[in-house]
Each structure stands twice: as C-alpha cells, then as structure tokens.
XYZ file of C-alpha atoms in Angstrom:
238
model
C 11.255 -0.175 -23.356
C 11.613 3.317 -21.895
C 12.372 3.104 -18.310
C 8.470 3.869 -17.306
C 7.383 0.932 -19.020
C 8.988 -2.146 -17.939
C 12.802 -2.404 -18.712
C 14.375 -5.549 -19.747
C 17.178 -6.476 -17.026
C 18.752 -9.859 -18.167
C 15.862 -12.308 -18.524
C 13.568 -10.469 -16.608
C 11.206 -7.745 -16.229
C 11.533 -5.112 -13.977
C 7.848 -3.444 -13.445
C 7.949 0.009 -11.642
C 6.306 3.342 -10.730
C 6.578 6.428 -13.427
C 9.297 8.391 -12.810
C 6.508 11.201 -12.613
C 5.011 9.305 -9.582
C 8.791 8.056 -8.152
C 10.553 12.069 -8.248
C 7.077 13.748 -7.724
C 7.082 12.886 -4.733
C 10.635 13.854 -3.714
C 10.324 17.501 -4.656
C 6.445 17.585 -4.598
C 6.278 16.687 -0.750
C 8.770 19.091 0.878
C 7.144 21.706 -1.520
C 4.068 21.124 -0.258
C 4.951 20.891 3.283
C 6.664 24.550 3.178
C 3.910 26.235 1.583
C 1.493 24.476 4.388
C 3.917 25.949 6.959
C 4.144 29.485 5.208
C 0.097 29.285 5.609
C 0.016 28.576 9.398
C 2.635 30.984 10.393
C 0.552 34.292 8.272
C -2.889 32.484 9.625
C -1.253 32.037 12.936
C -2.055 35.378 14.480
C -6.068 35.627 13.010
C -6.608 31.957 14.793
C -5.241 32.540 17.517
C -7.932 35.327 18.043
C -10.786 32.639 17.449
C -11.370 31.599 21.202
C -13.305 28.345 19.330
C -9.938 27.488 17.184
C -8.129 24.382 18.494
C -5.092 24.533 19.537
C -5.022 27.913 20.584
C -1.370 27.873 22.580
C 0.001 26.397 19.473
C -0.675 29.259 17.275
C -0.586 32.132 20.140
C 3.563 30.623 20.069
C 3.180 31.024 16.182
C 2.012 34.203 15.701
C 4.277 35.474 18.562
C 7.781 34.726 16.599
C 9.355 37.185 15.178
C 9.603 38.078 11.670
C 10.364 37.297 9.101
C 12.286 34.768 11.106
C 9.359 32.841 12.669
C 7.586 32.355 9.239
C 10.953 31.172 7.325
C 11.328 28.679 10.337
C 7.645 27.412 10.340
C 8.125 27.266 6.578
C 11.387 25.491 6.997
C 9.972 23.002 9.295
C 7.132 22.249 6.746
C 10.064 21.178 4.096
C 11.659 19.002 6.438
C 8.543 16.945 7.110
C 7.665 17.025 3.745
C 11.295 15.249 3.377
C 10.596 13.151 5.936
C 7.296 12.295 4.118
C 8.701 11.392 0.933
C 11.607 9.285 2.592
C 8.723 6.857 3.827
C 6.930 7.090 0.256
C 10.056 5.701 -1.070
C 10.595 3.429 1.331
C 6.960 1.388 0.683
C 7.932 1.824 -2.832
C 7.000 -1.587 -4.952
C 9.167 -3.059 -7.466
C 8.364 -6.303 -9.331
C 10.922 -8.451 -11.217
C 9.250 -10.750 -13.660
C 10.554 -13.570 -14.981
C 9.784 -17.183 -16.688
C 11.158 -19.214 -13.408
C 10.030 -16.463 -10.746
C 8.311 -13.073 -9.950
C 10.577 -10.866 -7.750
C 9.010 -8.003 -5.266
C 11.143 -5.345 -3.797
C 9.975 -2.949 -1.219
C 12.443 -0.312 0.349
C 14.788 -2.268 2.620
C 12.752 -5.550 3.085
C 13.953 -7.995 2.503
C 13.274 -9.422 -0.859
C 10.279 -12.397 -1.258
C 9.598 -14.196 -4.471
C 6.894 -16.630 -6.127
C 7.435 -19.113 -8.324
C 7.022 -19.275 -11.680
C 5.580 -22.357 -12.127
C 3.256 -21.869 -8.992
C 1.894 -18.696 -11.026
C -1.984 -19.486 -12.557
C -3.094 -15.958 -12.928
C -2.113 -11.958 -12.354
C -4.059 -9.179 -11.642
C -4.244 -5.755 -10.478
C -7.138 -5.559 -7.221
C -8.386 -2.238 -6.250
C -4.362 -0.848 -5.881
C -2.710 -4.536 -4.986
C -0.946 -6.687 -7.681
C -2.417 -10.716 -6.633
C -1.064 -13.670 -8.177
C -3.207 -16.399 -7.656
C -2.512 -20.544 -8.314
C -4.969 -22.687 -10.206
C -6.902 -23.123 -7.094
C -7.433 -19.426 -6.653
C -5.172 -19.464 -3.608
C -3.214 -16.087 -3.269
C 0.687 -16.458 -3.394
C 1.032 -12.975 -3.276
C -1.056 -9.466 -3.071
C 1.166 -6.338 -2.975
C -0.524 -2.728 -2.872
C 1.496 -0.691 -5.622
C 1.173 2.649 -7.637
C 2.748 0.703 -10.836
C 0.214 0.916 -13.667
C -1.690 -1.706 -14.811
C -0.596 -1.068 -18.280
C 3.190 -1.767 -16.978
C 2.126 -4.884 -14.910
C 0.379 -6.435 -18.243
C 3.149 -5.847 -20.419
C 5.511 -6.911 -17.672
C 3.405 -10.593 -17.030
C 2.383 -10.881 -20.975
C 6.082 -10.753 -22.030
C 7.436 -14.135 -19.777
C 3.942 -16.173 -20.599
C 1.740 -15.401 -17.785
C -2.067 -15.001 -17.404
C -3.016 -11.413 -17.058
C -6.864 -11.031 -15.984
C -8.950 -8.245 -16.230
C -10.486 -8.660 -12.294
C -10.505 -11.308 -9.357
C -11.696 -14.096 -10.544
C -12.795 -15.190 -7.168
C -14.046 -11.855 -6.158
C -17.578 -12.401 -5.746
C -16.519 -14.666 -2.749
C -15.584 -11.709 -0.384
C -17.649 -10.380 2.519
C -17.638 -8.018 4.705
C -16.071 -9.040 7.901
C -17.758 -8.071 11.023
C -16.179 -9.169 14.628
C -17.551 -12.621 15.714
C -18.769 -13.506 12.221
C -19.049 -17.549 13.123
C -17.736 -19.088 9.387
C -14.746 -17.263 10.557
C -13.707 -18.877 13.984
C -11.997 -17.935 16.889
C -8.752 -17.576 15.602
C -9.067 -15.734 12.369
C -11.458 -13.746 14.069
C -8.829 -12.501 17.050
C -6.197 -11.729 14.095
C -8.512 -9.880 11.188
C -9.556 -7.668 15.226
C -5.549 -7.002 15.781
C -5.162 -6.420 11.996
C -7.914 -3.608 11.753
C -6.675 -1.794 14.884
C -2.914 -2.275 12.407
C -5.422 -0.159 9.740
C -7.093 2.330 11.810
C -2.904 3.151 12.565
C -2.050 2.831 9.098
C 0.958 0.156 10.626
C 1.107 -1.262 6.876
C 4.320 -3.470 8.138
C 1.744 -5.197 10.871
C -0.986 -5.006 8.567
C 1.341 -7.388 6.012
C 2.091 -9.521 8.463
C -0.826 -9.694 9.640
C -2.379 -10.751 6.139
C -0.152 -14.060 6.361
C -1.211 -15.101 9.392
C -4.798 -14.843 8.798
C -4.046 -16.721 5.883
C -2.404 -19.170 7.348
C -6.076 -19.386 9.520
C -7.791 -20.422 6.359
C -8.962 -17.081 5.004
C -7.859 -14.662 2.352
C -8.162 -10.983 2.807
C -8.955 -7.715 0.600
C -9.008 -4.363 2.115
C -11.138 -1.909 1.108
C -11.957 1.800 2.625
C -10.275 0.224 5.209
C -12.411 -2.029 6.071
C -11.532 -5.876 5.513
C -13.214 -8.299 3.043
C -12.494 -11.919 3.142
C -13.020 -15.599 1.663
C -11.727 -19.431 2.578
C -8.833 -20.032 1.260
C -8.974 -23.135 -1.106
C -7.316 -25.890 0.846
C -5.228 -27.071 -1.770
C -1.443 -26.011 -1.073
C -2.079 -24.895 2.184
C 0.992 -24.447 4.409
C-alpha cells in the first residue's frame, strides 16, 4: 500500500490525510499569507484615501512605511502568519490506527484515545466526522477529519469492521434550539455553552462539552455551526 492509502504498521493499519493535504498546507499557507500581505501593502495608499473604508489608521500607517522595505515587511508578516496557521492545522490533524483489538485516535500533541474493537459495531463518515457506533446505536467516537472516505473504509475493512455509507440513526437527529423541553435543563445549558465555543471556533472546548452532553444523555452532530441532537441509547451509558 502507498502512504496515502493506509500503511500497515505491525498488525494495525494507519489511516492519515493524503500527502498533498499534509504538506500542501505547510507550503501553501505561508505563500498565501505572503501574497495577501503584499497585496495589502500595495493597496494601502488607495484604501487610506477612501473615507468610508474601515481601519483607516492601519492602512495610513502601512502607506507611510518607506518602500520597498514596507511592502517586504508586510509580506514577510503574512508569511509568518501563514506559518502559524499551518502549525495550528498540523496540531489538529487526525490519524487513525486501526487494529482488530482497538481503534486509536491521535491528534497533534494531545493524549491519544482509543476504542476497544469488541465494542465497535460499525464505522462511517458523517459530515466530515469519523463515527464509531456500538450495536445499540451509541456513539463510541466522533472525530472530525480530512482523511478520505476510501482510505478509512479500506483500513476498517482490512481488520473486519463493518463500514456503512451513512449514519443509520441520522434521521433521529433534530435541530437544537435553546430551552427545548425534551433536552432538559442540564443538557440545554451545556449545549448553550458549546454553541458559544463553536462560534469562537474553540475546538478543544467544543469536544469536551460534547462528551459532557453525551454523559447528560444526548448525542450531538454539528452542521454549519448548528447543533443537532438525539437521545443517547440507554445501553452502555457511563
């Protein structure tokens, strides 16, 4: 197998994003940042002359910088910003190690998590998230990823797991709105807090709150920054 598909490591299969995505962001984001910085520097004088344009002070300052050092400096700042975004993206990139006895998730420097293979009834990709379910329909894991569906499907098939085209319980999710009576006070409060975390793009808090909502009896699916919920099956609840 090629590295992009699913390299076998021991008795496990490692599923990762394609090389073009992993290394494309390392090169592409700094180049894009530099290009944006260069364009901002070139347009600063023109924008500073528009009375209705926002951030007038910033554009006036950029336009007053000596040239060509000013343009090169702003472009260099854009490159550094691109490197920063690239590092953040790399830290959030998921790898999935699939073996008969377990499925392990690794994301950046975070501590790895795993699900026992005997608990997994099925796996599938749902709106960009890899989902593992048990036989009762409870979610054992839900992890956002850029790994292609074909790569994940091959890795799970290789070790005897059942791969589904879609969530068999997808129709049970309903859009959450504040103070939904069926959700209850505790889960509603957690969902409110999580909605704020999603708005702020705080993925770490959103993931932790998803676990808390699960313990409160509901499973959560995200779609366009909105939360959809369904009751968690009673079996195997912690």
